[in-house]
Amino acid sequence: MQKPNVYLFPQLDDNYGYLIKNPHETKGVLVDPSDLSMCLKILELNDCVASHILITHHHDDHIAAVGEIKSKFNSLVIGYRNDSKIPKPDKEVLDYETFEILGNEYKVIHTPGHTLQHINFFMPQHNILFSGDTLFSIGCGRMFEGTPEVFWDSLCKIKQLPKDTKIYCGHEYTLANVNFALSIDPNNKELQQYSKWASHQENELRPTIPTMLSDQLLCNPFLRCDEDQFMKLYESQNEIEVFAKMRSAKDNF
Ligand code: ZN
Ligand code: FE
């Protein structure tokens, strides 16, 4: 199975969109298109059309260009059946459903928390995850609609993926996330290392995405709410409560 290329491109202020394209093909898949001119540019650069669009959730910074892309390329839009606020998908998918586009398999993972109807797309043949605003590098999305319980449960679903999963998330928030993480986990050698690397990337104007799940398991405090260290810090024996306290500490950081 030939590995598809995943092209990351900036959108709006700090969003990332993605173009998934098999080598030598003239069709590609856009993930969360919100910035029309950037979407058209990446398609043109790679000499392809957007035959499909994947939507992770209904926030404007992830869907604003869906309508225009669809009318230009007659793209097939794929989104969660229960998300009534996204543009009506041509193909509605549900949790754990798998489907195939352009020879690649995708698996839907429902990850409520940031919004209640948020989904991730996992490519099991290549261990690639599009996590939208659920998991960020060294952080997670704000809890706009969900509860700590469902958000923690969603993060646990991601934790169970293969360790070499490459994560492509919706925003470049890594440095701010690293600063918060270091404030609650200052002695973490891997995190210190990651922080240096992230600063270097920023200085060179390079993205910090994708990130490997194995690195996130070591460095991202939001995936480690069940560890003693954070239970002590937040004075709780319950990982959901630890998550709630950590999330609100980050909101006020
Ligand atoms: Zn969002
Ligand atoms: Fe967003």
Short mmCIF file of C-alpha atoms and ligand atoms in Angstrom, two decimals:
data_model
loop_
_atom_site.label_atom_id
_atom_site.label_comp_id
_atom_site.label_asym_id
_atom_site.label_seq_id
_atom_site.Cartn_x
_atom_site.Cartn_y
_atom_site.Cartn_z
CA MET A 1 0.00 0.00 0.00
CA GLN A 2 1.52 3.28 -1.12
CA LYS A 3 1.60 5.90 1.61
CA PRO A 4 -0.47 8.98 0.87
CA ASN A 5 1.20 12.37 1.18
CA VAL A 6 -0.29 14.68 3.79
CA TYR A 7 0.34 18.34 2.99
CA LEU A 8 -0.10 20.73 5.88
CA PHE A 9 -1.09 24.30 5.05
CA PRO A 10 -1.82 27.35 7.21
CA GLN A 11 -5.32 28.81 7.32
CA LEU A 12 -6.67 31.98 8.97
CA ASP A 13 -4.60 32.99 12.04
CA ASP A 14 -3.33 29.73 13.50
CA ASN A 15 -5.37 26.94 11.90
CA TYR A 16 -3.98 24.09 9.87
CA GLY A 17 -5.74 22.48 6.94
CA TYR A 18 -4.56 19.26 5.33
CA LEU A 19 -4.52 17.86 1.83
CA ILE A 20 -4.30 14.06 1.65
CA LYS A 21 -3.13 12.93 -1.75
CA ASN A 22 -1.74 9.71 -3.14
CA PRO A 23 1.39 10.13 -5.24
CA HIS A 24 0.67 10.77 -8.94
CA GLU A 25 -3.06 11.24 -8.43
CA THR A 26 -5.09 14.23 -9.52
CA LYS A 27 -7.68 13.96 -6.74
CA GLY A 28 -7.17 14.79 -3.09
CA VAL A 29 -8.99 15.05 0.23
CA LEU A 30 -9.18 18.33 2.17
CA VAL A 31 -9.51 18.22 5.95
CA ASP A 32 -11.32 21.14 7.65
CA PRO A 33 -11.14 23.74 4.85
CA SER A 34 -11.78 27.24 6.22
CA ASP A 35 -9.53 29.53 4.21
CA LEU A 36 -10.56 29.44 0.56
CA SER A 37 -7.51 31.11 -0.97
CA MET A 38 -5.09 28.87 0.94
CA CYS A 39 -7.08 25.77 -0.02
CA LEU A 40 -7.02 26.73 -3.70
CA LYS A 41 -3.30 27.44 -3.47
CA ILE A 42 -2.41 24.05 -1.98
CA LEU A 43 -4.58 22.26 -4.56
CA GLU A 44 -2.97 24.18 -7.40
CA LEU A 45 0.56 23.59 -6.08
CA ASN A 46 -0.12 19.87 -6.01
CA ASP A 47 -1.97 19.79 -9.27
CA CYS A 48 -5.16 18.24 -7.98
CA VAL A 49 -8.83 18.85 -7.23
CA ALA A 50 -10.62 18.38 -3.91
CA SER A 51 -12.75 15.33 -4.65
CA HIS A 52 -13.57 14.91 -0.94
CA ILE A 53 -13.82 17.04 2.20
CA LEU A 54 -13.57 15.72 5.77
CA ILE A 55 -15.07 17.78 8.61
CA THR A 56 -14.05 17.25 12.24
CA HIS A 57 -16.50 19.66 13.90
CA HIS A 58 -18.80 22.61 13.33
CA HIS A 59 -16.64 25.61 14.32
CA ASP A 60 -16.27 28.20 11.61
CA ASP A 61 -12.47 28.03 11.58
CA HIS A 62 -12.84 24.41 10.36
CA ILE A 63 -15.72 24.68 7.88
CA ALA A 64 -15.87 28.24 6.49
CA ALA A 65 -14.69 27.23 3.00
CA VAL A 66 -16.63 23.96 2.68
CA GLY A 67 -19.44 25.48 0.60
CA GLU A 68 -17.18 27.25 -1.88
CA ILE A 69 -14.84 24.27 -2.30
CA LYS A 70 -17.79 21.97 -2.82
CA SER A 71 -19.39 24.16 -5.46
CA LYS A 72 -16.09 24.59 -7.29
CA PHE A 73 -15.03 20.92 -7.33
CA ASN A 74 -18.30 19.12 -6.66
CA SER A 75 -16.56 17.57 -3.67
CA LEU A 76 -18.17 14.86 -1.59
CA VAL A 77 -18.47 16.14 1.99
CA ILE A 78 -18.03 13.66 4.84
CA GLY A 79 -19.06 14.53 8.40
CA TYR A 80 -20.66 13.20 11.56
CA ARG A 81 -24.32 12.26 11.25
CA ASN A 82 -25.22 13.86 14.56
CA ASP A 83 -23.56 17.23 13.98
CA SER A 84 -26.44 19.38 12.79
CA LYS A 85 -24.30 22.54 12.68
CA ILE A 86 -21.88 21.40 9.95
CA PRO A 87 -22.84 21.89 6.28
CA LYS A 88 -25.06 18.90 5.44
CA PRO A 89 -22.64 16.06 4.58
CA ASP A 90 -23.12 13.98 1.43
CA LYS A 91 -21.85 11.05 3.43
CA GLU A 92 -22.86 10.93 7.09
CA VAL A 93 -20.68 8.77 9.29
CA LEU A 94 -20.95 7.41 12.82
CA ASP A 95 -18.55 6.42 15.61
CA TYR A 96 -16.24 3.51 14.68
CA GLU A 97 -17.52 3.48 11.10
CA THR A 98 -14.86 2.80 8.48
CA PHE A 99 -14.97 3.99 4.90
CA GLU A 100 -12.66 4.21 1.94
CA ILE A 101 -11.67 7.24 -0.14
CA LEU A 102 -9.27 7.08 -3.10
CA GLY A 103 -7.95 3.71 -1.95
CA ASN A 104 -7.31 4.77 1.66
CA GLU A 105 -9.22 3.53 4.67
CA TYR A 106 -10.53 5.90 7.34
CA LYS A 107 -12.01 5.14 10.72
CA VAL A 108 -14.29 7.56 12.56
CA ILE A 109 -13.62 8.13 16.26
CA HIS A 110 -16.27 10.17 18.08
CA THR A 111 -14.40 12.43 20.52
CA PRO A 112 -16.86 14.69 22.38
CA GLY A 113 -15.42 17.39 24.64
CA HIS A 114 -14.46 20.44 22.59
CA THR A 115 -17.86 20.10 20.93
CA LEU A 116 -20.29 17.27 21.65
CA GLN A 117 -20.25 16.05 18.06
CA HIS A 118 -16.54 16.28 17.39
CA ILE A 119 -14.97 13.41 15.43
CA ASN A 120 -11.42 12.36 14.56
CA PHE A 121 -10.41 10.55 11.39
CA PHE A 122 -7.89 7.72 11.78
CA MET A 123 -6.14 6.05 8.84
CA PRO A 124 -5.41 2.53 10.16
CA GLN A 125 -3.25 1.46 7.20
CA HIS A 126 -0.82 4.29 7.86
CA ASN A 127 -1.37 5.25 11.52
CA ILE A 128 -2.33 8.81 10.73
CA LEU A 129 -4.84 10.73 12.87
CA PHE A 130 -6.65 13.99 12.11
CA SER A 131 -7.59 15.17 15.57
CA GLY A 132 -9.21 18.56 14.86
CA ASP A 133 -9.54 20.43 18.15
CA THR A 134 -9.61 17.35 20.40
CA LEU A 135 -5.91 16.69 20.92
CA PHE A 136 -3.26 19.33 20.24
CA SER A 137 0.47 18.96 20.57
CA ILE A 138 1.08 19.13 24.38
CA GLY A 139 -2.51 20.21 24.95
CA CYS A 140 -6.15 19.63 24.15
CA GLY A 141 -9.05 21.73 22.92
CA ARG A 142 -11.07 23.99 25.16
CA MET A 143 -14.08 22.31 26.69
CA PHE A 144 -16.85 24.33 25.05
CA GLU A 145 -19.66 21.79 25.07
CA GLY A 146 -18.58 18.61 26.79
CA THR A 147 -17.99 17.54 30.37
CA PRO A 148 -14.63 16.49 31.87
CA GLU A 149 -15.95 12.93 31.85
CA VAL A 150 -16.61 12.71 28.12
CA PHE A 151 -13.50 14.72 27.20
CA TRP A 152 -11.22 12.45 29.26
CA ASP A 153 -12.90 9.43 27.71
CA SER A 154 -12.24 10.86 24.23
CA LEU A 155 -8.56 11.40 25.04
CA CYS A 156 -8.37 7.79 26.28
CA LYS A 157 -9.64 6.61 22.88
CA ILE A 158 -6.72 8.43 21.25
CA LYS A 159 -4.25 7.07 23.84
CA GLN A 160 -5.13 3.55 22.70
CA LEU A 161 -4.05 4.09 19.10
CA PRO A 162 -0.70 2.69 17.95
CA LYS A 163 2.19 4.59 19.53
CA ASP A 164 3.67 5.52 16.17
CA THR A 165 0.48 7.31 15.11
CA LYS A 166 1.22 10.66 13.51
CA ILE A 167 -1.18 13.31 14.77
CA TYR A 168 -2.34 16.18 12.57
CA CYS A 169 -4.34 18.64 14.67
CA GLY A 170 -6.33 21.77 13.88
CA HIS A 171 -4.12 24.51 15.33
CA GLU A 172 -0.53 25.58 15.96
CA TYR A 173 -0.77 26.08 19.71
CA THR A 174 2.30 24.07 20.69
CA LEU A 175 4.50 26.72 22.29
CA ALA A 176 1.73 28.12 24.50
CA ASN A 177 0.82 24.56 25.45
CA VAL A 178 4.44 23.74 26.26
CA ASN A 179 4.68 26.75 28.58
CA PHE A 180 1.67 25.58 30.54
CA ALA A 181 2.89 21.96 30.60
CA LEU A 182 6.31 23.01 31.93
CA SER A 183 4.59 24.99 34.70
CA ILE A 184 2.94 21.83 36.08
CA ASP A 185 5.59 19.29 35.01
CA PRO A 186 8.92 21.15 35.20
CA ASN A 187 11.17 18.12 35.72
CA ASN A 188 9.99 16.13 32.71
CA LYS A 189 13.15 15.60 30.62
CA GLU A 190 11.24 14.62 27.46
CA LEU A 191 9.06 17.69 27.79
CA GLN A 192 12.10 19.94 28.22
CA GLN A 193 13.55 18.39 25.09
CA TYR A 194 10.27 18.83 23.20
CA SER A 195 10.11 22.45 24.32
CA LYS A 196 13.56 23.14 22.87
CA TRP A 197 12.60 21.51 19.61
CA ALA A 198 9.29 23.45 19.44
CA SER A 199 11.07 26.79 20.03
CA HIS A 200 13.57 25.90 17.34
CA GLN A 201 10.75 25.12 14.90
CA GLU A 202 9.08 28.43 15.69
CA ASN A 203 12.34 30.37 15.20
CA GLU A 204 12.75 28.73 11.82
CA LEU A 205 9.09 29.48 11.00
CA ARG A 206 8.38 25.76 10.73
CA PRO A 207 5.29 23.93 11.99
CA THR A 208 5.45 21.63 15.02
CA ILE A 209 2.85 19.37 13.41
CA PRO A 210 2.56 16.44 12.89
CA THR A 211 3.46 15.08 16.28
CA MET A 212 3.94 11.44 17.27
CA LEU A 213 1.54 9.85 19.77
CA SER A 214 4.54 8.32 21.60
CA ASP A 215 5.87 11.84 22.30
CA GLN A 216 2.44 13.03 23.42
CA LEU A 217 2.13 10.11 25.84
CA LEU A 218 5.36 11.26 27.51
CA CYS A 219 4.92 15.03 27.33
CA ASN A 220 1.24 16.00 27.09
CA PRO A 221 -0.16 16.41 30.62
CA PHE A 222 -3.75 16.12 29.37
CA LEU A 223 -3.08 12.50 28.38
CA ARG A 224 -1.57 11.76 31.80
CA CYS A 225 -4.35 12.76 34.22
CA ASP A 226 -4.32 9.22 35.61
CA GLU A 227 -0.68 9.48 36.76
CA ASP A 228 0.24 9.84 40.44
CA GLN A 229 2.19 13.00 39.83
CA PHE A 230 -0.87 14.91 38.60
CA MET A 231 -3.21 13.30 41.13
CA LYS A 232 -0.92 14.67 43.83
CA LEU A 233 -0.68 18.08 42.21
CA TYR A 234 -4.43 18.48 41.90
CA GLU A 235 -5.18 16.64 45.16
CA SER A 236 -7.52 14.07 43.71
CA GLN A 237 -7.52 10.31 43.20
CA ASN A 238 -9.90 10.63 40.27
CA GLU A 239 -8.54 11.19 36.77
CA ILE A 240 -11.69 12.96 35.57
CA GLU A 241 -11.41 15.46 38.39
CA VAL A 242 -7.70 15.86 37.63
CA PHE A 243 -8.57 16.53 34.00
CA ALA A 244 -11.20 19.13 35.01
CA LYS A 245 -8.74 20.95 37.26
CA MET A 246 -5.93 20.82 34.71
CA ARG A 247 -8.23 22.09 31.93
CA SER A 248 -9.43 25.02 34.02
CA ALA A 249 -5.85 25.81 35.14
CA LYS A 250 -4.88 25.99 31.46
CA ASP A 251 -7.90 28.22 30.68
CA ASN A 252 -6.65 30.67 33.31
CA PHE A 253 -2.93 30.35 32.57
ZN ZN B 1 -12.98 24.26 17.31
FE FE B 2 -10.52 25.41 15.91
#
